[in-house]
Amino acid sequence: MHQSGEKHTSGEAVYVDDVRVADCLHLAFVLSTKASAKILSVDTSEALKIDGVECYIDHRDVPGKPLIGQNDTPVFAIEQVTFYGQPIGAVIAKDAETARRAANKVKVTYEDLKPLVTIEQAFEAKSFHKFSPLNIHSSLLDSDTVPVVDWSKFDHVVSGSVKIGGQEHFYLETSGCLVIPGEVNDVEVISSTQSVNDVQGEVSSSLGIPRHKVFVRVKRIGGGFGGKESTAGIMACPTAIAAMKLRRPVRCILERFDDMVMTGTRHAFRVDYKVGLDKEGKLLNFDAQLFNNCGHTLDQSKGVMGRAATHIDSVYKWTNADFIGHLCKTNLQSATAYRGFGAPQAMYATETIMTHIAEATGLDINELREKNLYSEGDRTPFGMTLTECNIRRCWTECKELSKYDKRKIAVDEYNSKHKYKKRGIVLTPTKYGISFSINQLNQAGALVHIYLDGSVLLNHGGMEMGQGLHTKMLQIAARCLEIPIEMVNLHETATDKVPNASPTAASVGSDLNGLAVQDACNKLMARLAPFKKANPTGKWLDWVTKAYVERISLSATGFGIIHSDPVDYVTGKGAELYSYCVYGVACSEVEIDCMTGDHRLLRTDIVMDVGDSLNPALDIGQIEGAFVQGYGMFTMEELKVAPNGFWITRGPGNYKIPSADDAPREFHVKLLKGSSNKKAIFSSRAVGEPPLFLGASAAFAIREAVKAYRMQHGLNGYFRFDSPATPERIRMACVDQFTDKIPELPNDNSFTPWTVQL
Amino acid sequence: MAADTNTSTTRLTFFVNGKKHEVDHVDPRTTLASYLRNQMHLTGTKIGCNEGGCGACTVMISDQAPESGAIQHYSVNACLMPVCSVNGKAVTTVEGIGSLVRQRLHPIQERLAKAHGSQCGFCTPGFIMAMYALLRNYPQPTEEQIDVALQGNFFLVKLLSLFTINQ
């Protein structure tokens, strides 16, 4: 059971806004209503008149460095705004409602500049971020030159383009923090963050005080998904500035309405591809240009593109591959980390390519896949050798578990008998590489104390966002110390317990922190060993007591690292980038209503390789949850932005995430048996991100259903199907006499569209 | 402001988890969710979206049906309910049906935890109260009734073992 399971159901689990602090003030932001503009004036007079308002702060109140992030994110806008929703200033008042009412009364005047919103606009304006473009050339693994490709020598050449929309994290607990000033310039920050270390760094920098005076802690957050990995400073720095200025605790809890516009989403992507293969269906050459819509600052965008470019091969072996990734800089909230980190977007393109190849050549898509799946010892285009590669086993077992062959026949029969409802069924594979791609992040620490009564306090650098990390760490500690799990407690994640901790991200929380916890516990066991030996029939408390009396330290730090070799994205030469991979396959069946574009996910079967699981219940929960989040990404969640950069989707009213009755009624998840993993703790494998892409199986099943409808109307041949497969997209792809009645939009500037595809 | 001795128009009286609560001069713009959390420090009820779209703020209201006068129990989004509208009604929050501090959990709370029905836990009190209100009305609900009762709860991460809980 999740360590906090009962506290969740009783409502007694404490999140940052539940922490009760006397004399606390509240902060509300004044946000830009322009995507790109010069700030001409800010009039706070009306706001400051409101009873209960303490003050207004802006860039002039920042005592330290004005930029956070990758040294490019203003704490408060200075002279100009670069995205709709950018913080210009903040009002601090006695309660949240008063602060927001006052913030709404602050009047800002602007001089409009032309915003760049889409990938295409950024590309045309040559607006790219630092480090762009990123390159991968598989030929550089064995030689020094990248050969020019002769496309005429391939039996089949297929080319096309596909776009994948971004996604809002929608962690149910919005971003926020509570800052309590200490003596003089000591400050305490309770932050809803995946990285207490980064918050410490950014608060330290913007306040102009050293890190050892900044104490950041978090007990749990109500969901992160990558959206709180590097963005918590956006709230924490202004709040800390306010708290230190007013010498009172200040709380900032974002309204959903603001969180959805300020803190960054998943990167929208575009992939232009050209592939060559032989007539038997062997994949030969893969050329791809990838584009991500990064928003106004760099943040995680380089890493996201790197991961996209190192996952677009997915589970398929190519003879030669050349990938170029462009980091498009636009006037939008800075796109950031999100579970999958570029890989789901890239693999949607990969499966699109496989589908395109099958439909263009007439080859059977599953035979095409089976022919080209990676085998043990194969090398990826970016230079990783695949060991303990279980993709074929996952594929075979999923086909069996789902009874795919039988059900495909049933689906085809259903389609022949139903005119306006169609079904589709597909198998979708995935692989996911595990390590932080920035090598210095592949480290973790722990601190374990044994108290005089024998009870143990565990601290480690990872934090809890619902994935059950603490539960797994308590299990590891109990196992290493050979004591019941009830004797081990874990309080919170804090910068004064483990310094310089990497964010809890990249699915490596258990891998990394597990090693550190194990290390600390092993040290303690080594110290207790002589006492155990001298008193073999004694109990834990006896040995602990004796050790204390003999003045042996009952506290130990632990440390762990995992390996990663960086790819050279400048030249394109690869390396053993990831420590190991996680494999999985999903089979999904959907039914669509061709008249309305609505769909229903009927059944999903997943076989996932998580090695020797540390906690099967938690892992299955992660697989189910990641799948549903991917399902939402690829079929219902659509970010809507106006052509001028005005952000439309700001709440659950117009942004649709999966709800309780969207889950497939039949949902089977099976962990691959007999798998191990030499590279991680107790032979387990990471599980947070790898299953998310499998949600795309629903989107591709929808496309199969659409295809059936199109074929019924005599439309054969490949059709482009971007993500997400919303009702609008489904309905319009179901081309028939009704869609034919809708006139084409003019191809000029005579109208302003409601939204643009990013 | 002149003292208003006639409290019949300014005093709010309602029950929360069985206890009578009286307050004068509440800002009428205050939502029940905000009042429970900030004035009564009952922080089990969460605010996820503040627009009635996610269900994290679900609580149960008990009152008399306007025509028949019979007592009725129903779930509401506390973020949409003005606190003034619960005058004369009873509110049940997640704290009211069980707590670890009082060493007694409601079976719904116990079973959902045992069935691994939560991850980050933020949506959980909302689900618990939606289920509680459902079971209060239909002790043996059908699958369809469960679907309708939980339609408003966002299920971002996890498939709940709903049927094991119902058994």
XYZ file of C-alpha atoms in Angstrom, chain A residues 34-520:
487
model
C 0.108 40.528 -24.667
C 2.346 37.895 -26.257
C 4.947 40.389 -27.403
C 4.956 44.053 -26.455
C 6.850 46.898 -24.851
C 5.492 47.859 -21.436
C 4.658 51.561 -21.590
C 3.156 52.097 -18.149
C 1.946 50.270 -15.039
C -0.621 52.057 -12.861
C -1.127 50.440 -9.442
C -3.004 53.325 -7.811
C -6.458 51.727 -7.853
C -5.085 48.424 -6.591
C -3.232 49.952 -3.667
C -6.388 51.723 -2.453
C -8.125 48.407 -1.680
C -8.411 47.605 2.004
C -6.122 44.742 2.965
C -3.512 45.284 0.251
C 0.028 45.527 1.614
C 2.099 46.383 -1.443
C 2.911 45.814 -5.090
C 6.277 44.435 -6.229
C 7.959 44.227 -9.632
C 11.426 43.971 -11.206
C 12.627 46.981 -9.181
C 12.162 44.935 -5.996
C 14.466 42.070 -7.032
C 17.512 42.407 -4.745
C 19.664 39.833 -6.532
C 19.918 38.638 -10.123
C 16.930 39.535 -12.289
C 17.031 36.350 -14.416
C 16.402 32.758 -13.365
C 16.010 29.592 -15.443
C 18.809 29.216 -17.990
C 19.779 32.790 -17.160
C 17.009 33.935 -19.488
C 13.793 34.011 -17.457
C 12.963 37.368 -15.879
C 11.626 37.101 -12.323
C 9.394 40.001 -13.354
C 9.215 41.423 -16.870
C 11.581 44.318 -17.442
C 10.474 46.855 -20.083
C 8.908 44.236 -22.357
C 6.807 41.118 -22.283
C 7.578 38.020 -24.320
C 4.527 35.854 -23.683
C 0.858 36.132 -22.769
C 0.728 35.306 -19.077
C 4.180 36.597 -18.163
C 4.490 38.003 -14.609
C 4.849 41.784 -14.688
C 4.354 42.344 -10.979
C 2.572 41.002 -7.923
C 0.143 42.262 -5.319
C 0.489 41.089 -1.714
C -2.623 41.299 0.469
C -4.277 39.824 3.560
C -5.990 36.989 1.671
C -5.943 35.425 -1.784
C -9.235 36.919 -2.996
C -8.223 40.455 -2.033
C -4.835 40.017 -3.707
C -6.463 38.804 -6.939
C -9.070 41.546 -6.964
C -6.342 44.108 -6.494
C -4.141 42.521 -9.173
C -7.042 42.820 -11.620
C -7.158 46.558 -10.904
C -3.561 47.147 -11.962
C -3.616 48.872 -15.342
C -0.857 48.117 -17.861
C -0.463 49.848 -21.211
C 1.573 48.281 -24.005
C 3.026 48.979 -27.421
C 2.333 45.888 -29.531
C 5.145 44.002 -31.214
C 4.608 41.145 -33.635
C 4.530 37.816 -31.809
C 5.833 34.526 -33.174
C 3.453 31.759 -32.197
C 3.842 28.699 -34.429
C 6.792 26.503 -35.390
C 6.384 27.679 -38.977
C 6.502 31.367 -38.014
C 9.596 30.834 -35.867
C 11.339 28.862 -38.609
C 10.626 31.525 -41.210
C 11.892 34.253 -38.878
C 14.926 32.098 -38.027
C 13.943 32.406 -34.377
C 15.779 29.606 -32.620
C 17.127 29.018 -29.134
C 20.756 28.540 -28.207
C 22.152 25.074 -29.124
C 19.855 24.739 -32.133
C 20.087 22.671 -34.290
C 20.813 19.289 -32.686
C 22.210 16.600 -34.961
C 22.369 12.826 -34.999
C 24.087 10.942 -37.798
C 24.324 7.199 -37.335
C 27.099 7.006 -39.920
C 29.437 8.857 -37.538
C 29.425 5.886 -35.178
C 31.756 4.057 -37.544
C 33.254 6.746 -39.745
C 34.117 10.411 -39.832
C 31.886 11.486 -42.676
C 28.169 11.673 -43.251
C 27.494 10.198 -46.709
C 25.074 11.876 -49.102
C 22.027 9.649 -49.487
C 21.120 8.374 -52.956
C 17.344 8.041 -52.686
C 16.993 6.461 -56.105
C 18.512 3.214 -54.886
C 15.594 2.376 -52.575
C 12.645 0.290 -53.765
C 10.284 2.481 -51.784
C 10.641 6.089 -50.677
C 7.975 7.593 -48.456
C 7.883 11.161 -47.221
C 5.514 13.321 -45.229
C 4.956 15.516 -42.235
C 3.062 15.252 -38.975
C 2.321 17.590 -36.053
C 1.846 16.619 -32.449
C 0.171 19.054 -30.059
C 1.516 20.028 -26.658
C -0.166 19.158 -23.381
C -1.037 20.794 -20.098
C 0.233 18.977 -17.015
C -2.976 19.474 -15.040
C -1.403 18.233 -11.822
C -4.470 18.430 -9.632
C -2.657 20.562 -7.049
C -1.721 23.828 -8.745
C 1.769 25.292 -8.404
C 2.539 27.370 -5.367
C 4.667 27.960 -2.337
C 4.798 29.343 1.164
C 7.760 31.464 2.226
C 8.562 32.173 5.861
C 11.303 34.659 6.641
C 13.770 33.603 9.324
C 16.249 35.663 11.254
C 17.884 38.451 9.239
C 18.332 36.858 5.816
C 17.507 33.238 6.574
C 14.485 32.090 4.621
C 12.341 28.956 4.550
C 10.432 27.924 1.433
C 7.796 25.208 1.273
C 7.345 24.682 -2.427
C 5.212 22.414 -4.607
C 8.282 21.405 -6.591
C 10.032 18.382 -8.038
C 13.377 19.984 -7.255
C 14.034 21.569 -3.885
C 17.601 22.113 -5.058
C 16.616 24.240 -8.051
C 14.220 26.323 -5.947
C 17.018 26.892 -3.450
C 19.306 28.015 -6.265
C 16.813 30.399 -7.842
C 15.641 31.929 -4.549
C 19.262 32.322 -3.495
C 20.102 33.996 -6.793
C 17.137 36.382 -6.925
C 17.467 37.363 -3.259
C 21.235 37.702 -3.527
C 21.931 35.466 -0.511
C 24.010 32.271 -0.347
C 22.331 28.870 -0.630
C 23.141 27.847 2.932
C 20.681 30.474 4.165
C 17.860 29.173 1.996
C 15.982 26.173 3.374
C 13.593 24.544 0.914
C 11.363 21.624 1.757
C 8.434 19.661 0.409
C 6.494 16.805 1.955
C 4.420 15.850 -1.065
C 2.965 17.484 -4.124
C -0.377 16.836 -5.748
C 1.149 15.691 -9.026
C 4.130 16.955 -10.995
C 4.575 15.105 -14.295
C 7.573 17.279 -15.096
C 5.572 20.475 -14.826
C 7.101 21.253 -11.454
C 10.630 20.135 -12.330
C 12.172 23.464 -13.254
C 9.304 25.925 -12.977
C 8.728 26.341 -9.229
C 11.074 29.339 -9.130
C 8.539 31.320 -11.162
C 6.359 31.396 -8.031
C 9.016 30.988 -5.338
C 11.255 33.920 -6.258
C 8.550 36.630 -6.250
C 7.052 35.144 -3.084
C 10.415 35.081 -1.351
C 11.094 38.653 -2.412
C 7.729 39.699 -0.951
C 8.260 37.769 2.284
C 11.703 39.218 2.872
C 10.543 42.734 2.001
C 7.521 42.618 4.313
C 9.150 40.380 6.969
C 5.999 38.237 7.074
C 5.100 34.794 5.742
C 3.683 34.979 2.217
C 1.719 32.297 0.417
C 1.282 32.059 -3.340
C -1.050 29.339 -4.625
C -1.842 29.724 -8.297
C -5.413 29.610 -9.549
C -5.753 26.951 -12.243
C -6.648 29.822 -14.560
C -3.168 31.296 -14.093
C -1.188 28.087 -13.778
C -2.319 26.978 -17.218
C -0.954 30.129 -18.802
C 2.232 30.819 -16.823
C 4.156 27.696 -16.024
C 4.748 25.926 -19.323
C 3.309 22.951 -21.182
C 4.605 19.943 -23.105
C 6.403 20.924 -26.332
C 4.324 20.839 -29.485
C 6.327 19.136 -32.243
C 6.482 18.861 -35.974
C 8.357 16.094 -37.790
C 9.162 16.109 -41.513
C 10.300 12.660 -42.619
C 11.671 10.852 -45.616
C 12.364 7.121 -45.449
C 13.726 4.516 -47.817
C 13.203 0.761 -47.671
C 13.587 -2.326 -49.828
C 10.694 -4.209 -51.372
C 10.691 -6.822 -48.633
C 10.046 -4.110 -46.098
C 13.476 -3.800 -44.535
C 13.902 -0.299 -43.162
C 16.993 1.280 -44.677
C 17.262 5.036 -44.552
C 15.613 7.464 -42.154
C 15.862 11.216 -42.605
C 13.981 13.452 -40.202
C 13.760 17.126 -39.363
C 12.252 17.657 -35.937
C 10.913 20.981 -34.672
C 9.793 21.752 -31.123
C 7.845 24.834 -30.079
C 9.910 25.947 -27.092
C 8.194 29.154 -26.055
C 10.066 32.246 -24.972
C 12.930 30.730 -22.964
C 15.207 27.714 -23.290
C 14.381 25.903 -20.015
C 14.366 22.140 -20.838
C 13.966 22.492 -24.580
C 17.401 21.243 -25.567
C 16.992 18.106 -23.468
C 13.505 17.547 -24.846
C 14.746 17.748 -28.443
C 17.692 15.512 -27.578
C 15.395 12.885 -26.141
C 13.057 13.194 -29.123
C 15.926 12.683 -31.549
C 17.143 9.672 -29.537
C 13.717 8.044 -29.427
C 12.414 8.568 -32.936
C 14.014 5.228 -33.877
C 11.593 3.738 -31.307
C 11.873 -0.086 -31.513
C 12.916 -0.286 -35.165
C 16.317 -0.898 -36.638
C 17.409 1.400 -39.468
C 20.540 0.979 -41.548
C 21.209 4.694 -41.686
C 19.610 7.610 -39.877
C 20.061 11.377 -39.963
C 18.086 13.560 -37.603
C 18.184 17.315 -37.201
C 16.294 19.075 -34.407
C 15.365 22.746 -34.464
C 14.556 24.571 -31.218
C 11.910 27.108 -32.263
C 11.701 30.222 -30.113
C 8.223 31.712 -29.872
C 6.221 34.146 -27.745
C 4.516 31.542 -25.629
C 4.906 30.312 -22.055
C 8.149 28.370 -21.918
C 7.445 24.752 -22.840
C 9.001 22.534 -20.215
C 9.504 18.962 -19.036
C 6.534 16.610 -19.254
C 6.481 12.869 -18.672
C 8.188 11.441 -21.766
C 10.165 14.585 -22.471
C 9.987 14.640 -26.298
C 9.943 10.862 -26.739
C 6.145 10.453 -26.990
C 5.980 13.164 -29.649
C 8.840 11.587 -31.611
C 7.394 8.084 -31.395
C 4.008 9.323 -32.598
C 5.908 10.411 -35.683
C 7.597 6.980 -35.879
C 4.298 5.109 -35.778
C 2.898 7.578 -38.305
C 5.825 6.708 -40.557
C 5.255 2.962 -40.135
C 1.573 3.468 -40.935
C 2.446 5.619 -43.928
C 4.919 3.029 -45.238
C 2.365 0.228 -44.883
C -0.362 2.185 -46.619
C 1.887 3.471 -49.391
C 3.476 0.091 -50.157
C 0.692 -2.328 -49.297
C 2.920 -4.178 -46.825
C 1.201 -5.532 -43.706
C 2.041 -3.172 -40.878
C 2.575 -5.804 -38.196
C 4.791 -7.872 -40.487
C 6.695 -4.684 -41.207
C 7.128 -4.090 -37.489
C 8.122 -7.660 -36.685
C 10.654 -7.669 -39.487
C 12.405 -4.594 -38.155
C 12.212 -4.867 -34.361
C 15.494 -4.494 -32.528
C 17.250 -7.648 -31.411
C 19.628 -8.218 -28.526
C 22.920 -6.435 -29.116
C 21.645 -4.084 -31.849
C 22.849 -0.509 -31.844
C 20.625 2.541 -32.104
C 21.359 5.469 -34.446
C 22.487 7.525 -31.465
C 25.013 4.916 -30.394
C 23.422 2.815 -27.656
C 23.923 -0.958 -27.601
C 20.705 -2.657 -26.534
C 21.253 -5.357 -23.924
C 18.514 -7.271 -22.089
C 16.358 -6.112 -24.999
C 12.919 -7.587 -24.412
C 10.853 -5.904 -27.139
C 10.159 -9.095 -29.077
C 8.929 -10.850 -25.953
C 6.673 -7.912 -25.061
C 5.320 -7.883 -28.633
C 4.547 -11.607 -28.729
C 3.025 -11.630 -25.263
C 0.854 -8.606 -25.913
C -0.431 -10.113 -29.139
C -1.350 -13.181 -27.126
C -2.797 -11.410 -24.092
C -4.973 -9.206 -26.277
C -5.936 -12.004 -28.709
C -5.200 -9.431 -31.394
C -5.555 -11.689 -34.438
C -8.981 -12.934 -33.443
C -10.219 -9.514 -32.447
C -8.965 -7.897 -35.650
C -11.226 -10.228 -37.579
C -14.121 -9.311 -35.287
C -13.383 -5.602 -35.773
C -13.354 -5.982 -39.561
C -16.649 -7.809 -39.361
C -18.142 -5.124 -37.155
C -17.082 -2.491 -39.658
C -18.657 -4.359 -42.541
C -21.945 -4.407 -40.692
C -22.032 -0.843 -39.328
C -22.236 2.212 -41.537
C -21.809 5.110 -39.137
C -19.912 3.546 -36.256
C -16.523 2.028 -36.880
C -13.999 0.209 -34.734
C -10.256 0.015 -34.938
C -7.634 -2.131 -33.194
C -3.848 -1.690 -33.203
C -0.679 -2.887 -31.529
C 1.753 -0.154 -30.526
C 5.275 -0.819 -29.225
C 7.635 1.454 -27.326
C 11.069 1.662 -25.831
C 12.356 4.320 -23.440
C 15.951 5.087 -22.486
C 16.755 5.563 -18.830
C 19.264 8.119 -17.497
C 19.264 11.875 -17.224
C 20.857 12.975 -20.478
C 22.771 15.659 -18.587
C 25.298 13.441 -16.877
C 25.891 15.545 -13.761
C 22.254 14.949 -12.763
C 22.843 11.195 -12.538
C 23.734 11.382 -8.848
C 21.741 11.067 -5.615
C 22.230 11.267 -1.859
C 20.626 9.906 1.285
C 20.867 10.473 5.024
C 19.756 7.779 7.460
C 19.476 8.173 11.235
C 18.881 5.406 13.756
C 17.397 6.803 16.959
C 17.883 5.508 20.492
C 14.571 3.631 20.446
C 15.621 1.827 17.284
C 13.294 3.785 15.028
C 14.848 4.909 11.768
C 14.462 8.215 9.919
C 15.157 8.082 6.218
C 15.999 11.122 4.106
C 16.856 11.079 0.435
C 17.026 13.619 -2.383
C 13.919 12.466 -4.226
C 10.421 13.736 -3.561
C 6.922 12.288 -3.567
C 4.476 13.301 -6.261
C 2.249 10.280 -6.056
C 4.519 7.801 -7.781
C 5.204 6.009 -4.518
C 8.913 6.829 -4.430
C 8.978 7.137 -0.647
C 7.151 3.830 -0.301
C 9.819 2.133 -2.443
C 12.664 3.818 -0.538
C 11.196 2.707 2.787
C 11.036 -0.822 1.362
C 14.694 -0.677 0.360
C 15.754 0.677 3.758
C 13.753 -1.969 5.608
C 15.212 -4.682 3.398
C 18.809 -3.487 3.826
C 18.544 -2.945 7.576
C 16.555 -6.176 7.986
C 13.854 -4.515 10.072
C 10.062 -4.250 9.639
C 9.013 -1.373 7.372
C 6.926 0.128 10.217
C 10.186 1.030 11.938
C 11.286 3.309 9.108
C 9.806 6.792 8.719
C 10.333 9.392 6.049
C 9.345 12.941 6.782
C 9.983 15.165 3.791
C 12.488 16.189 1.107
C 14.645 19.105 2.188
C 17.767 20.926 1.097
C 19.280 20.690 4.582
C 19.094 16.889 4.590
C 20.523 16.150 1.151
C 22.311 18.955 -0.679
C 22.457 19.516 -4.457
C 19.843 16.867 -5.214
C 18.811 16.328 -8.819
C 15.151 16.888 -9.657
C 12.885 13.907 -9.213
C 12.470 13.335 -12.917
C 13.553 11.212 -15.861
C 11.912 8.190 -14.176
C 15.139 7.574 -12.291
C 13.951 8.553 -8.809
C 13.920 4.968 -7.600
C 17.070 3.960 -9.487
C 19.174 6.819 -8.164
C 17.839 7.359 -4.679
C 17.532 3.627 -4.155
C 21.279 3.291 -4.627
C 21.941 6.122 -2.183
C 19.584 4.655 0.431
C 21.165 1.252 0.002
C 24.629 2.762 0.394
C 23.744 4.548 3.640
